[in-house]
Every structure is written in C-alpha cells, then in structure tokens.
CSV table of C-alpha atoms in Angstrom, one decimal:
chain,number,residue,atom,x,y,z
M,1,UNK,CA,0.0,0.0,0.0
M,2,UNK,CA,1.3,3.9,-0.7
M,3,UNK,CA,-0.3,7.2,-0.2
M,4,UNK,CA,0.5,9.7,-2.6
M,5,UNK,CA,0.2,13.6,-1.2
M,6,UNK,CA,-0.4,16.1,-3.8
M,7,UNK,CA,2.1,18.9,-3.7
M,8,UNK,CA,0.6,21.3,-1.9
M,9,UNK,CA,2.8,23.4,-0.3
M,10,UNK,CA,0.8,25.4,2.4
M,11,UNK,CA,-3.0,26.4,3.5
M,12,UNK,CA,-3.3,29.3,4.9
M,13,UNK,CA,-6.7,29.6,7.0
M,14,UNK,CA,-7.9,32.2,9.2
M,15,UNK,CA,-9.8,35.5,9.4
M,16,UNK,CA,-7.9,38.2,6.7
M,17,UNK,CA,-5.4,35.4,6.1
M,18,UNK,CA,-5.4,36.8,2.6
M,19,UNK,CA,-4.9,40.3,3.3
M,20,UNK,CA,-2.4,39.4,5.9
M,21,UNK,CA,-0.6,36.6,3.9
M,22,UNK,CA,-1.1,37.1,0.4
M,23,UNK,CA,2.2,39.3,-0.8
M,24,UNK,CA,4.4,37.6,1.3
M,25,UNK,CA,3.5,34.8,-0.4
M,26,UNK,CA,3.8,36.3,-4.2
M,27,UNK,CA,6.9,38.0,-3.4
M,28,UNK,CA,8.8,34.7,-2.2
M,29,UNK,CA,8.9,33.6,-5.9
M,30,UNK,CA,10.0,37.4,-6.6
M,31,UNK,CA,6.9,37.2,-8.7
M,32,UNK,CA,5.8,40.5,-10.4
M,33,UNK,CA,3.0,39.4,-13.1
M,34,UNK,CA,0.1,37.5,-12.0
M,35,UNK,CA,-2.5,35.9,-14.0
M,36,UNK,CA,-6.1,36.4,-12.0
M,37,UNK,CA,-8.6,33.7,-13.1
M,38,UNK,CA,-12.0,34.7,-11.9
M,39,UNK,CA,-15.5,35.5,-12.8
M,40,UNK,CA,-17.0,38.6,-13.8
M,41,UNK,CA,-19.4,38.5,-10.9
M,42,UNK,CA,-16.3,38.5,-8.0
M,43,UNK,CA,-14.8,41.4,-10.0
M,44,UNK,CA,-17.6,43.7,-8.0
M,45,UNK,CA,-17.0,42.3,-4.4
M,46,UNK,CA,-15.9,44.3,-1.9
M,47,UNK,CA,-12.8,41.3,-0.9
M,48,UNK,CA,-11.5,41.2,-4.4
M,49,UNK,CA,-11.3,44.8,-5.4
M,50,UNK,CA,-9.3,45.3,-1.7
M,51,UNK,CA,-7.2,42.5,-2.7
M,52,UNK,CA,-6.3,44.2,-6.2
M,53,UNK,CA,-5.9,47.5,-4.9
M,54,UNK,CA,-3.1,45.6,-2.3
M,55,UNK,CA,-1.3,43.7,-5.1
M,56,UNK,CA,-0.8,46.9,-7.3
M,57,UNK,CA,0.5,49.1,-4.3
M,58,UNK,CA,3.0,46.2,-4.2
M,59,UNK,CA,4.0,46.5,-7.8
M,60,UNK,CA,2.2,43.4,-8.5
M,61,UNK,CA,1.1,43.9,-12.1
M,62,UNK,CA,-1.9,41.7,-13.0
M,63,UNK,CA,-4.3,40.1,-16.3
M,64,UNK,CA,-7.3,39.5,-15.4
M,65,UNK,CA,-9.3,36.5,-17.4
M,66,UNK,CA,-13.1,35.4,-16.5
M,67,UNK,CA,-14.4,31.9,-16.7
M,68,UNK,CA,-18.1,30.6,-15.6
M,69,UNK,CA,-20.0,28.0,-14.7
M,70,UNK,CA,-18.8,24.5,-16.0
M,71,UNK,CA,-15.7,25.9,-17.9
M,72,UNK,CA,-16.8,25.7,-21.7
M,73,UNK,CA,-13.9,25.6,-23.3
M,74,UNK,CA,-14.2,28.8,-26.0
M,75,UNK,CA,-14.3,30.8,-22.8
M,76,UNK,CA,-11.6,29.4,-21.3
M,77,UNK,CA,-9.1,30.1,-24.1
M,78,UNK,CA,-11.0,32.9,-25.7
M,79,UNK,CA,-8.1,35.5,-24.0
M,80,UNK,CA,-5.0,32.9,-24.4
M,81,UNK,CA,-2.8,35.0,-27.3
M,82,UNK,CA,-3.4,38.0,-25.0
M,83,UNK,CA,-1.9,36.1,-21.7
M,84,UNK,CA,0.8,34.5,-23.5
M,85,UNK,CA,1.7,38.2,-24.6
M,86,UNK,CA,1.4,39.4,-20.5
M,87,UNK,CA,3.9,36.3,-19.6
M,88,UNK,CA,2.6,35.9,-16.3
M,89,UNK,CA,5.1,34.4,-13.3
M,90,UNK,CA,1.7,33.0,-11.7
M,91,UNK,CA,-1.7,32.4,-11.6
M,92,UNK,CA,-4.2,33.3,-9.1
M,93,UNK,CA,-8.1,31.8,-8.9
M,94,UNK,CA,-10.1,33.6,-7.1
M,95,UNK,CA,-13.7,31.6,-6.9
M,96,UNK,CA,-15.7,28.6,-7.1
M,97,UNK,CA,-14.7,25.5,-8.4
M,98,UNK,CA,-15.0,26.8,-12.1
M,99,UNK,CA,-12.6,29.9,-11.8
M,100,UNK,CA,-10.7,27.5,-9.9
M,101,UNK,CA,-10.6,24.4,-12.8
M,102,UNK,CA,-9.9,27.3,-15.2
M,103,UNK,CA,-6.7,28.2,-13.8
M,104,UNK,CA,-5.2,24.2,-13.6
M,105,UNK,CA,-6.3,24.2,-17.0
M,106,UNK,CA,-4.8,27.1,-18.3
M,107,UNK,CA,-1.7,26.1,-16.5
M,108,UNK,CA,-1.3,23.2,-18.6
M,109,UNK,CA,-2.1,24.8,-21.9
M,110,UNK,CA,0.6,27.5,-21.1
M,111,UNK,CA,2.7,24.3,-19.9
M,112,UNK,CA,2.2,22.0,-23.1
M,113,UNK,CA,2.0,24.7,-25.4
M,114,UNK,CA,-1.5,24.0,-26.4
M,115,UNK,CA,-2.8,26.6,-29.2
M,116,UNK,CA,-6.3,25.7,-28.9
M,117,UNK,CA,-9.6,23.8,-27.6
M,118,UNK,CA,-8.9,21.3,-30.6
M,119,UNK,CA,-5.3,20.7,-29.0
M,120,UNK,CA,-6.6,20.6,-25.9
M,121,UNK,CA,-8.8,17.7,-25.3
M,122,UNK,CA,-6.3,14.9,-26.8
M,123,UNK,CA,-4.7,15.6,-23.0
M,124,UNK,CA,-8.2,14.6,-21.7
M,125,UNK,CA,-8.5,11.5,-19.3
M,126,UNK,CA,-11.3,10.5,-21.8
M,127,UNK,CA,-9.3,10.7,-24.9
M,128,UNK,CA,-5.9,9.8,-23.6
M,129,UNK,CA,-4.3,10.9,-26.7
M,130,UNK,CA,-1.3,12.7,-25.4
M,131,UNK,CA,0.1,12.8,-22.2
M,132,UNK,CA,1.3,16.1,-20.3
M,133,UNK,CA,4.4,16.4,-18.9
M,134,UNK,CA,3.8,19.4,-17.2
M,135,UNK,CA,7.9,20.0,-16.4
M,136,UNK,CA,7.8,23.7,-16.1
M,137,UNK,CA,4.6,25.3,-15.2
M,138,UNK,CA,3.1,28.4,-13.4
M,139,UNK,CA,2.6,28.3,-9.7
M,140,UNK,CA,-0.7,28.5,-9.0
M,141,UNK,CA,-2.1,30.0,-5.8
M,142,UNK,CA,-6.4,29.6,-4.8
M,143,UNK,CA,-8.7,31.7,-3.2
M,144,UNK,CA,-12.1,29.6,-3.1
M,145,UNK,CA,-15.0,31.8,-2.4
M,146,UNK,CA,-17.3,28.2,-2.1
M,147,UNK,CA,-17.4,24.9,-0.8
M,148,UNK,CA,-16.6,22.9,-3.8
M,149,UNK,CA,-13.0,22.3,-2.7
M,150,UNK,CA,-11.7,22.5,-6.3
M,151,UNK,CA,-8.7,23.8,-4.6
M,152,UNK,CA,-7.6,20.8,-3.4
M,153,UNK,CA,-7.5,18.6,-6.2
M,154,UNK,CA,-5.0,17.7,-9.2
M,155,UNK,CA,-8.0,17.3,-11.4
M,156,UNK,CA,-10.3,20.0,-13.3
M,157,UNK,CA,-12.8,20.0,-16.2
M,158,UNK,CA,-13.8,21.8,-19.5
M,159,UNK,CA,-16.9,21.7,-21.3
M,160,UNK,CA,-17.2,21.1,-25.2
M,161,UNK,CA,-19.9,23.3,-26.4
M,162,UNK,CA,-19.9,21.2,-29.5
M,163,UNK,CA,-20.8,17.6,-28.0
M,164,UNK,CA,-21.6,18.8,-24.7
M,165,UNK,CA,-19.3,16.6,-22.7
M,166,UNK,CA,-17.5,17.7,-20.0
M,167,UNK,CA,-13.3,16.7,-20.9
M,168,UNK,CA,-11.6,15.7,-17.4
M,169,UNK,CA,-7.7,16.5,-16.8
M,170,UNK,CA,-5.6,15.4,-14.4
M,171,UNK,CA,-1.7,15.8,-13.3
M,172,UNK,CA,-0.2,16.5,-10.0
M,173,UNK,CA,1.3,19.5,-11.2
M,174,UNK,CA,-1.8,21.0,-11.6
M,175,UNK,CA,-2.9,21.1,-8.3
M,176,UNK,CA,-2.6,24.5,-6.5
M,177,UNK,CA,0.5,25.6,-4.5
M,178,UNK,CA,-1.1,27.5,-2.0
M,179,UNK,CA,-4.4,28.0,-0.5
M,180,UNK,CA,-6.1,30.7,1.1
M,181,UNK,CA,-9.4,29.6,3.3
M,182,UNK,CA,-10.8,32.9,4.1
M,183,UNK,CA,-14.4,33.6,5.0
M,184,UNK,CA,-13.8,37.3,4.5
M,185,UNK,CA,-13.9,36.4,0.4
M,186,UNK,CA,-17.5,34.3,0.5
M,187,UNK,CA,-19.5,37.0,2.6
M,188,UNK,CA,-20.8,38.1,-1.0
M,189,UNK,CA,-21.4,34.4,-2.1
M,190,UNK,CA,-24.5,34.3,-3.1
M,191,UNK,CA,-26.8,31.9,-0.7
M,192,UNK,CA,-27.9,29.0,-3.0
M,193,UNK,CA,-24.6,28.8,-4.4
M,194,UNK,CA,-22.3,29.3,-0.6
M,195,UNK,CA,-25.1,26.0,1.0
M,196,UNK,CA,-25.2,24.2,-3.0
M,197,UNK,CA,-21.5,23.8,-2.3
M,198,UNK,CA,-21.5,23.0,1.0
M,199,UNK,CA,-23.6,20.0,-0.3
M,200,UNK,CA,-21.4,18.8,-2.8
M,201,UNK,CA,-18.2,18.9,-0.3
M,202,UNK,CA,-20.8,16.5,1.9
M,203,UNK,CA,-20.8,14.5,-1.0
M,204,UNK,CA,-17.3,14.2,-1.5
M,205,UNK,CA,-17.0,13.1,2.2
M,206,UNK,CA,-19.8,10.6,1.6
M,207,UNK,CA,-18.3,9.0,-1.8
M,208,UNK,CA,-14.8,8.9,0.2
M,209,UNK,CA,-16.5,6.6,3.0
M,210,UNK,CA,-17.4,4.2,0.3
M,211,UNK,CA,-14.5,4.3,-2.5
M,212,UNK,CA,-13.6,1.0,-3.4
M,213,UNK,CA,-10.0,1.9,-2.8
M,214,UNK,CA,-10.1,3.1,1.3
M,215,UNK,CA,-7.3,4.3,3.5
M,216,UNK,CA,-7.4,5.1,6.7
M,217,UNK,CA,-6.8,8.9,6.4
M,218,UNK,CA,-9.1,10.1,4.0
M,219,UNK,CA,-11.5,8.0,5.7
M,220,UNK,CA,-10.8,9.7,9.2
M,221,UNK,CA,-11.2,12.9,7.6
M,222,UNK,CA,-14.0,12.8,5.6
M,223,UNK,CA,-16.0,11.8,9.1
M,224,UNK,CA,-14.6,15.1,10.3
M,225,UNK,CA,-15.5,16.9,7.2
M,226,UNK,CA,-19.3,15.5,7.9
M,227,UNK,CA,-19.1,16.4,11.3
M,228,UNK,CA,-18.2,20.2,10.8
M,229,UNK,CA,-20.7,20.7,7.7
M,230,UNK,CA,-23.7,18.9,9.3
M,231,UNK,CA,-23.2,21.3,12.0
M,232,UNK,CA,-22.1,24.6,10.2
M,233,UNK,CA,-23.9,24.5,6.8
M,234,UNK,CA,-27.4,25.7,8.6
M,235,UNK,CA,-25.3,27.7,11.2
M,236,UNK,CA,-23.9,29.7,8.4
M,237,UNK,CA,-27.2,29.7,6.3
M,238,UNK,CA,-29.0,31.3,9.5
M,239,UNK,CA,-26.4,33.7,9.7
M,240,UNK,CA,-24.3,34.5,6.6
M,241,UNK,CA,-22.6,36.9,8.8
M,242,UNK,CA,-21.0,34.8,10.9
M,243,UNK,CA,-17.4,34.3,10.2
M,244,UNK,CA,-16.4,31.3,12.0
M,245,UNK,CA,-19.3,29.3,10.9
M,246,UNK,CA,-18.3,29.6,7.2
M,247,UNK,CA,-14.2,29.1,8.4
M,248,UNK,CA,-15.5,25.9,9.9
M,249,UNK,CA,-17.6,25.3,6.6
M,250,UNK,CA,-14.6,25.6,4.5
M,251,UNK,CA,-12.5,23.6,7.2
M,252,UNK,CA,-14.9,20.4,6.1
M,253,UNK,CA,-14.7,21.0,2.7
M,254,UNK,CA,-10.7,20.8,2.4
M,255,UNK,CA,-11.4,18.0,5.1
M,256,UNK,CA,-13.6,16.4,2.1
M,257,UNK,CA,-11.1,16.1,-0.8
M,258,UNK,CA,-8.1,15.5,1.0
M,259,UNK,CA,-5.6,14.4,-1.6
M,260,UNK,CA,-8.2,12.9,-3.8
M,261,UNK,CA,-5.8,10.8,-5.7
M,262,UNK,CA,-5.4,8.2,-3.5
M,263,UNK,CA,-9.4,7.5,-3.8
M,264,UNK,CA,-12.5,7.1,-6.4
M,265,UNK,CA,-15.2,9.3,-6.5
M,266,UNK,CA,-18.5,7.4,-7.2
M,267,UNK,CA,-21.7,7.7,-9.0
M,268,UNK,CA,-23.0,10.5,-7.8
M,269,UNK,CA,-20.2,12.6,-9.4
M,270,UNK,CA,-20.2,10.7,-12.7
M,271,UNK,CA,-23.9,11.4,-12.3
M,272,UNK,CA,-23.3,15.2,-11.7
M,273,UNK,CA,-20.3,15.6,-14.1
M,274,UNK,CA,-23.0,14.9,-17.2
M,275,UNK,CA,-26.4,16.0,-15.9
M,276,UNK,CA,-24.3,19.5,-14.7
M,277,UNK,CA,-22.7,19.8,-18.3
M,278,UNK,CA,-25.8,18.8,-20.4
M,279,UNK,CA,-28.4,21.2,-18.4
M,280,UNK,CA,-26.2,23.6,-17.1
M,281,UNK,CA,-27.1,22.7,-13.4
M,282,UNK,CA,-24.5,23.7,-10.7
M,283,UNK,CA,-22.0,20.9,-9.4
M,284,UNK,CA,-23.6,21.7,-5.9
M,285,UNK,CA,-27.4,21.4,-7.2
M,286,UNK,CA,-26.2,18.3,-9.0
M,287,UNK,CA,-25.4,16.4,-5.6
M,288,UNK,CA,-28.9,17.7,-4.0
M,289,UNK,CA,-30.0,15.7,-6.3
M,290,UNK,CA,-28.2,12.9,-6.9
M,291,UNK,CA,-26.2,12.1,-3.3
M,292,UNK,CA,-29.5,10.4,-1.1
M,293,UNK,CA,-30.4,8.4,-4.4
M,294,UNK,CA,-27.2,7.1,-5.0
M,295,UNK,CA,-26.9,6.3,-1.3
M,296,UNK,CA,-29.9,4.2,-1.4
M,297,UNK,CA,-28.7,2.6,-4.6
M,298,UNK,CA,-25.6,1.5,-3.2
M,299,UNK,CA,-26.9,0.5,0.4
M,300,UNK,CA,-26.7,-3.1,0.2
M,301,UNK,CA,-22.8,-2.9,-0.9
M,302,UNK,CA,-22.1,-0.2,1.2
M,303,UNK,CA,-23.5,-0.7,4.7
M,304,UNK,CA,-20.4,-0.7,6.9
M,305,UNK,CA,-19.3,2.5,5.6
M,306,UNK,CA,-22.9,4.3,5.4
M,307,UNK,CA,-23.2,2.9,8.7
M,308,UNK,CA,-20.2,5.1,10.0
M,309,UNK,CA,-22.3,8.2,8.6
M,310,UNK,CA,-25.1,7.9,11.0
M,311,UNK,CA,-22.4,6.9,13.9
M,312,UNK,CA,-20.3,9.8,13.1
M,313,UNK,CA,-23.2,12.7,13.2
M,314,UNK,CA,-24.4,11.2,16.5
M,315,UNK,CA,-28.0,9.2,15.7
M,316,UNK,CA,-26.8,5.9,16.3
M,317,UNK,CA,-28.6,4.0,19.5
M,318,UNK,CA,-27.2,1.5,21.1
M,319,UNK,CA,-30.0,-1.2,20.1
M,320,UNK,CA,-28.9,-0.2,16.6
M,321,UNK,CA,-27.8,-2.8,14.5
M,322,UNK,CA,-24.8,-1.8,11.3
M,323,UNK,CA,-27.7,-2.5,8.9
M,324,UNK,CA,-29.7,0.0,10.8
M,325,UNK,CA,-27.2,2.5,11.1
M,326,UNK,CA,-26.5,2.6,7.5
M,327,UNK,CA,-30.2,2.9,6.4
M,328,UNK,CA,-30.2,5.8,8.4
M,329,UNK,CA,-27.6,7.5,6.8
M,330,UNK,CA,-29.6,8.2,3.5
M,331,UNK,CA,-32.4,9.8,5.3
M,332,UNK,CA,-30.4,11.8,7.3
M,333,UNK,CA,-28.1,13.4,4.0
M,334,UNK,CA,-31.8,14.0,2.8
M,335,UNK,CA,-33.0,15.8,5.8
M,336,UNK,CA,-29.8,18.2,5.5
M,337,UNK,CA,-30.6,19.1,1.7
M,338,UNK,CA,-34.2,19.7,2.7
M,339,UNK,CA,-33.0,21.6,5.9
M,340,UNK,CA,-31.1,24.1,3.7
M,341,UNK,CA,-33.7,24.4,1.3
M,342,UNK,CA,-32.1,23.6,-1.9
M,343,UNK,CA,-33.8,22.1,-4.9
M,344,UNK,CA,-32.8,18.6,-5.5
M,345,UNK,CA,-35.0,17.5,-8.7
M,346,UNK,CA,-34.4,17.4,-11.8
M,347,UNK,CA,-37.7,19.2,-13.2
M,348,UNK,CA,-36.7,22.1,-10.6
M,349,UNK,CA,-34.3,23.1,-13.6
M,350,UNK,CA,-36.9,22.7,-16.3
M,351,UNK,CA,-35.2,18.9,-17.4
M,352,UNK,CA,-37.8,17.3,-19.8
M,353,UNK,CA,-38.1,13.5,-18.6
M,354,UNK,CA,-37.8,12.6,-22.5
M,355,UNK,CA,-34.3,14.3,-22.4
M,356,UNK,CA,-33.0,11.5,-19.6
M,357,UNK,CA,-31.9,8.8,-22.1
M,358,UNK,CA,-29.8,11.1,-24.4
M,359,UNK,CA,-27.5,12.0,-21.4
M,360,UNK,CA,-27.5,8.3,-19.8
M,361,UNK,CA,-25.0,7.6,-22.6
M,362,UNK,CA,-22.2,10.5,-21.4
M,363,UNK,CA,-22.8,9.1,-17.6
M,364,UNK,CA,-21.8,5.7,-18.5
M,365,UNK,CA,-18.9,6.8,-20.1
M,366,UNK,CA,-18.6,9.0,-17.2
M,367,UNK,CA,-18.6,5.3,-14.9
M,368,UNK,CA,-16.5,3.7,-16.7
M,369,UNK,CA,-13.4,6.0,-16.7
M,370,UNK,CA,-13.9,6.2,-13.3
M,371,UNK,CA,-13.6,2.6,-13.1
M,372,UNK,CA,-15.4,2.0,-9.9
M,373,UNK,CA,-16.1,-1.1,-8.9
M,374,UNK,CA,-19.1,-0.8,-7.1
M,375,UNK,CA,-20.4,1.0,-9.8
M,376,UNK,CA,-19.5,-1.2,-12.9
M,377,UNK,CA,-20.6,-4.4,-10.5
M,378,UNK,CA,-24.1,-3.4,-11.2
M,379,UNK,CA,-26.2,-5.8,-13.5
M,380,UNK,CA,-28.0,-3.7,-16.4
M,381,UNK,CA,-26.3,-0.8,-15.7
M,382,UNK,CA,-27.6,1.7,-18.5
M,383,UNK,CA,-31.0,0.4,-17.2
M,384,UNK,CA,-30.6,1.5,-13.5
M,385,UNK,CA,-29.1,4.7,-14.3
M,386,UNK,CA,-31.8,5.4,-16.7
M,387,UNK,CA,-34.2,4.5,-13.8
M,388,UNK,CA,-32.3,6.5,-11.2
M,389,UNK,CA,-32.0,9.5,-13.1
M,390,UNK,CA,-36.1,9.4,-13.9
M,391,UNK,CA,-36.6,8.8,-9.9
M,392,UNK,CA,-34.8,11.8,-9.5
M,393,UNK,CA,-37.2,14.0,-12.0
C-alpha cells in the first residue's frame, strides 16, 4: 500500500489570512505578473477589489481572465494570445470550483503549449491521446469563495460546447500551490450557491467513506468533514454573517477532498459531471440531487461504511444494528438538503423526462473512466441509471 500527497505546499486559513498573507506569499517567488482567473461577478465584491488594490500598491502587475459555470472551453481560451503576450510568473483563482478548474487548466495549456480547444482535449482522461508532462509550469495559488473544494484537487474539467461533454484533466502539477481559506472572500457568495456547495463537499466526504479503494486517512477525515458541515452548513445559512461558521464550513470541505488521488469518487459525481454539463445545473445542485439516491442505490454494498455516517453525526442507538445505522444514513443526508432548502430535482431546472436517455450515454462513459467497482458491479447498468436519473425527476 502507498499514499500519494499532492504537492501542496501550504494552507493558509484564518480570518484576513489573505490580506495578511497574500504578498508575502507572491513575493517569495520574486513574482511581479500575475495571472487572476475569476469571474465577472467576483470582480464587483468588496474582498477582491481590496485584494487588487493591495497587489498593485506592491507592484504586483496583474491580467485578469473570466471563466463561468462548468468551464466551456471557447471561454476558457478565448483571452490565451493575450496572456501569453502578458507572460505571467503566476496564476491566481479567485472563486468557485469553475474559476478554480480554469486556472489548472490554463496552466497546462501554457505548460504543453496548447494553441487551442482542438489541442486541448487529446490531453483529456477521456481521450488519452497525449500525455502532459507538465515539467515547467506556473505556480498556481487559490482563493475559493465556495465549498466545492476545487482547490484541493489535481484534477479540473472543461466543457465542449460542440458535443456537450464535459473533458476531465488530471496531473499532480496542476494542483494548487497555495491556498487561502478565508471567510472574508465568500460574505458576497451568493446563498444557494455558498449551501449548494456545502452539499457537494458532503458529498465528496460521503463517496470517500465508500471508495472501493479506502485508507485510513481520507476516511478519518472525511468523518470530520461530515461532522463540521452537518453542524455549520445551517449555522452559516441562519447567519451568513457569521465568520467562523463559514471558516469551519470551508475547514470540512478541504477535510472532504483530501488528496483525492489516492481514492475514487463514485456515482454520484459521474452522475453530476454529465447531468451539470448537459443542463447547465451547478456541481452543488447536481449532488442535492443525486447524493441520497445514489446512497440508497448502493446500500446493500455499502453498509459498513454508510453505517459510519449515522455513527459519526451522532444518531446511532445502542439497540442499533450496522444495517440500521446505515439505512439511516440516507435519510439523514436528505433531511440536511431539505434543511437548507435547496432544490434537488431534476424538473426544478426545467429537465424534460424525455431528455434523460440522451444523457445516460455520457454518464456511462462518465462510470467507466472512473472505473469504480461498485459501480461497474451493477447488472443492467444503462437500465438502473436510466431509472435513477427518472426517480430523481
């Protein structure tokens, strides 16, 4: 056995630990142009517009690019001849996970050379045409203003507007150098999207429990990261003033995804993946709806592990048996969505249920490169998707 750590080199987390932190952090690589990857709403907050005003006053000079929601690639490139012209010493992201994906992926197009989206997806873990090398690239530093945890990962995505598939990279080098957790930059999160995200870091603490390849640490902390969010989510939806609940809400999310290469997501992100890039729902709206389903689903192969769920949030009784515990677990992931009042069908974002078969094909190629095992197990898989995906309607 081996655990790989992804080279991430330190977190800050705290109260202004960006406004306190930030240059010191730049100016250790005697860095002087910096890429911002962002969105255009964050360019009117309050946070950011502090944060630019700090980094030119320190004779940071900076380009500012804007990605949104689910990366399609035309906008993700659409400014490339103009920041290859800026030669930037290092990116910055500064949002949710799409801001976030940008910048990994623009770091390996600048790495590799890539001229454009046709060069791009050969790189793709679905193609697997070329492989990156990725042996001199830009140091990338993330500010997340959500839960998604994007931050922590080696691993972002790009949406074809041509086929509609969302294209899936991964390399180490791509994963962020430095992270900034500070609550300061999500008070002008909007709501849905802050407690949507919060949702989807549950989920990646919920798929981590069950991966078919467990270890003992991302197991540990993914029970932590359900601890803190089943507790702060509401706190911080019944109060979006309150700082600390929304440090200890993005505390459980890097708990969530904590070097995610050493596990494998399950179906309710190859789920989300395709229903977010075909409809253009939210990654956090996807897991509202997907994560209780897929919970269910899995029960019978997962009880142990589901069963941990209801020990860890404190509703196990002693007369309990595991089977008990673990059908539990479902109901009580459900009762948190509701709790936070997010929508978490399919028709809430006008789906037609005659639409659910054309995107059934994308999530079971979506499966398969995942290669999960509890997953690909299934008997008639296109068939229980197909009926999943019309439960959730």
């Amino acid at each position: 056995m081996i655990y790989q750590y992804l080279p991430v080199e330190r977190i800050h987390y705290g109260i202004n630990c960006v406004e306190e932190q930030l240059v010191n952090e730049i100016t250790k690589f005697n860095g002087k142009k910096l890429l911002i990857v962002t969105t255009n709403s964050l360019l009117k907050t309050k946070a950011y517009n502090q944060m630019l005003d700090t980094l030119h006053a320190n004779q940071i000079e900076t380009y500012v690019t804007c990605s949104k929601q689910h990366v399609p690639g035309t906008i993700l490139l659409k400014d490339l001849t103009d920041i290859r012209q800026f030669n930037p010493e290092l990116i910055l992201s500064i949002g949710g996970g799409s801001p976030i994906d940008a910048a990994k992926i623009l770091s390996l197009v600048l790495a590799e050379d890539i001229q454009s989206e046709e060069e791009l997806y050969p790189f793709s873990e679905n193609r697997k045409e070329k492989v990156p090398t990725m042996s001199e690239y830009l140091p990338h530093i993330a500010i997340p203003t959500t839960l998604s945890a994007s931050e922590f990962t080696s691993i972002a995505g790009t949406t074809n507007e041509k086929d509609h598939v969302k294209y899936k990279f991964s390399h180490l080098n791509m994963t962020p150098k430095f992270v900034f957790l500070d609550p300061v930059f999500t008070t002008e999160t909007p709501d849905w999207l802050w407690i949507s995200t919060g949702i989807r870091a549950v989920d990646h603490a919920v798929e981590t429990l069950y991966t078919p390849v467990p270890n003992p640490i991302n197991t540990s902390l993914a029970l932590q990261a359900l601890k803190k969010l089943y507790e702060h989510l509401p706190r911080s939806k019944k109060d979006p003033t309150n700082l600390e609940a929304r440090l200890e809400c993005q505390v459980g999310a890097w708990l969530s995804l904590f070097s995610v290469v050493n596990i494998k997501l399950g179906l309710s992100h190859s789920i989300g993946h395709q229903i977010g890039a075909t409809y253009d729902i939210p990654h956090g709206m996807t897991s509202a709806i997907m994560l209780p389903h897929v919970m269910k689903f899995l029960l019978a192969r997962t009880t142990n592990e589901q069963a941990q769920i209801t020990e860890a949030l404190g509703f196990s009784k002693e007369a309990n048996t595991v089977a008990d515990n673990a059908r539990i677990a479902p109901t009580l992931i459900n009762g948190l969505i509701q709790e936070l009042e997010i929508p978490h069908r399919l028709r809430d974002f006008d789906v037609s249920k005659e639409s659910i078969p054309l995107v059934v094909k994308n999530i079971l190629t979506d499966i398969r490169g995942e290669d999960n095992s509890f997953v690909l197990g299934t008997d008639d898989l296109k068939e229980k998707i197909t009926s999943l995906l019309e439960e959730v309607w």
